[in-house]
Amino acid sequence: MKIRKSVLLSGMFALSGLFTAGFAQSDVDKRVEELLSKMTLEEKLGQMNQVSFFAVDDKAIAQYSDDDMDAFLVRMGIAGGQGQKKPSEMSKQEKIDLIKAEADKMLDSNITGPVRNGKIGSLLNVTDAEMVNKMQKAALEDSRLGIPLIIGRDVIHGFKTIFPIPLGQAASFDPQLVEDGARVAAVEARSTGVTWTFAPMLDISRDARWGRIAESLGEDPYLGGVLGAAMVRGFQGNGNLNDPGSVAACVKHFIGYGAAEGGRDYNSTNIPPHLMRNVYLRPFHEAIKAGAATLMTSFNDNDGIPASGNGYILKNILRDEWKFDGFVVSDWNSVGEMIAHGYAKDDRQAAELSANAGLDMEMVTGSYMKYLPELIKEGIVSMETVDNAVRNILRIKFRMGLFENPYVDTKKASVLYADDHLKAARQAAIESAILLKNDNNTLPLSEAKKIAVIGPMADAPHDQMGTWVFDGDKNYTVTPVGALKGEYKHIDYVYEPALGYSRDKNTANFEKAKQAAASADVAVVFLGEEAILSGEAHSLSNINLIGVQSDLLKAVKSAGKPVVLVIMSGRPLTIERDLPYADAVLFNFHPGTMGGPAIFDLLFGKANPSGKLPVTFVREVGQIPMYYNHNSTGRPAPEKVMTLDQIELEAGQTSLGNTSFYLDSGKDPLFPFGYGLSYTTFEYSDITLSSPSIPMNGTLTVKVTLKNTGKVDGAEVAQLYIQDIVGSVIRPVKELKGFQRVALKAGEAKTIEFSLTTNDLAFYGRDLVEKAEKGDFNVWVGGNSNASLRSTFSVTE
Ligand code: BGC
């Protein structure tokens, strides 16, 4: 956020598959062709040009420092020159008025003017309804052809009402909940004129060092595909793209961005073809099948080719194989960045490479507008390439009904922070929390007991919202302390934050925290990460609890009272060293606006935790990458592996077992994918298959008895995994192929049923064609990826 603001200010200085219900596809095609036939080359290139909006209002200017204002006035030649007043001779209001007038002039010459001239097809980052209407008026009423703008914004996990970060939503394993959350975000964003969100991010992420793991749906391609498709349905109104509560989705980042080397953002990826097909591309394909209108290329190069210049992925895979007929936008200047990659020698060549690769719209670089006319004249880029790009863009604008319905009705009652939106966000935060430990049934807490509330995340309204929040207002956030002052005010509590924020290293108040714990029946310690420590360009090489938070936890534990650790963070953390100091651990990926009440609903047992880890939690950062669905190796580690202290002094050169593990951290993660406890217990038994074998194209039914064996009602996410034992390329040791959220009363048992078709077993084998292969399979059903209840079946010809 801060960075974007300063970019905006320095920008000122520098300025010098599915069809939308309501429109038949043939009508859309006809309208596209009619319009295209009237367009000049410049108007066509205008559609392919996306510009970042900037407007500066008095309030925003008033927040700039005096030095910034003075520097701006001088740099823009408005003050301090010959015959001009010096900034020091001006009142603050005078400076604000001058800057505002200059900004308005720049807005007109750089944005409104070009929009009127048909030179801009899309704006990003305008969220003020009046301003959107002004821009749309320039596009529709003042331009020659009256083509509406499509207005983009990063609405990643809520617009105003903030839901848990996507990684948290993934922990719910609840597609309906995720779809509903995206719908709320769409309705709120659309009410201010945003018609396009740059979400969902479907980058498979197996590295918690990477800051953008927060924005991902985790490590698994099946889970990512199911939930990504749900988000697309939510944003796009389940196919009703022209509904006034819908926004176009943009699946990103195509492709491989989450596999950045070492978790360093923007770094190279090296994903070979089978892995690419079987893992990284899968969620994208599912989201495209669900009707995603647009797709964004990624910053990274894979095996030496930057995504924004990669015709194989944009044409062969996306268009020819997947039949995608929406449009492709670059990431922020990813076309221009091909120069820094050493792939294009200048902007002209970057424009050529991207246009010829099939990239339809450029985000902010502006090189199409500048260089495509000459590249076309010289026959380096064809007119057909440009026409196809424009067709793709117009097709979506028509499907969205933007020609008919471009304006925001500013008189309509506000839907922002509507009660049902807050309720949905609270439910999402409840289902997204993962109970990692609960010794001696420390949780749920009795409301009759006194609690000590400790830690920097107990009352951090901004940080609780997490990364990628441009529009959410922290004043609407209900923190845990906020919940104790409101809905939970009957609880007897003492509050001692001890640290001002997660990185704070001042231990002066640790003694007070200890005393607070001693004075209460139980201590609840809220630790984690500030929002700014995850997200884009926020990678970490150490993912322990940051700063001195682990020491705070130890200090609190030394008071001798039960300790509940509640974490709010943007990524998995290495918390093994902290576990001995907490009797219970409730892990929340930043839970959003309603995190506070949701957490207390869980702590007091009004709700029962049911979230499951969408990503493996490692014991040590050095274990990364570690994910449950890795390939079978020739030397798998046995149940028990050698540890460092078992090695004899001066031991001779020995194989120590010759298997795949670490001497210092073993073979297992801290918590496996799919893991999460409940206040009750569940038992899986009686796995039965409809048949020991199925023919190609057949269906197998897998039945299991799931019983709530504890004393309270709860919900369990039952997970089905398979293993294709022998393949033409090596298959993973386990693959998630189904999951169900099952609500069970205390003592209740249900038979749950999964069906598997051979399509579900298909993968890209040696010949890179997707098909199931005959052979033997293992199948497991259980509460996490270590599920042991197993059966076998085979696939025959
Ligand atoms: C990010 C994208 C985002 C875009 C527009 C880029 O820096 O990588 O995910 O949509 O900015 O804000």
Coordinates of N, CA and C in Angstrom, one line a residue, residues 100 154 306 395 407 447 523 795:
K100 N -3.6 20.6 -6.9 CA -4.8 20.0 -7.4 C -5.1 20.4 -8.8
D154 N -7.5 -4.8 -8.0 CA -7.1 -6.0 -7.3 C -8.1 -6.2 -6.1
P306 N 10.2 -15.6 -20.8 CA 9.2 -14.9 -19.9 C 7.8 -15.2 -20.4
R395 N -15.2 -8.9 -27.1 CA -16.1 -10.0 -26.7 C -16.5 -9.9 -25.2
Y407 N -22.7 2.7 -16.4 CA -22.6 3.7 -15.4 C -22.9 3.1 -14.0
E447 N -16.8 -19.6 29.4 CA -17.0 -18.1 29.5 C -16.9 -17.6 30.9
A523 N -4.3 -17.8 29.6 CA -3.7 -16.7 28.8 C -4.0 -17.1 27.3
V795 N -7.5 -50.3 -12.8 CA -8.1 -49.8 -14.0 C -7.7 -50.8 -15.1

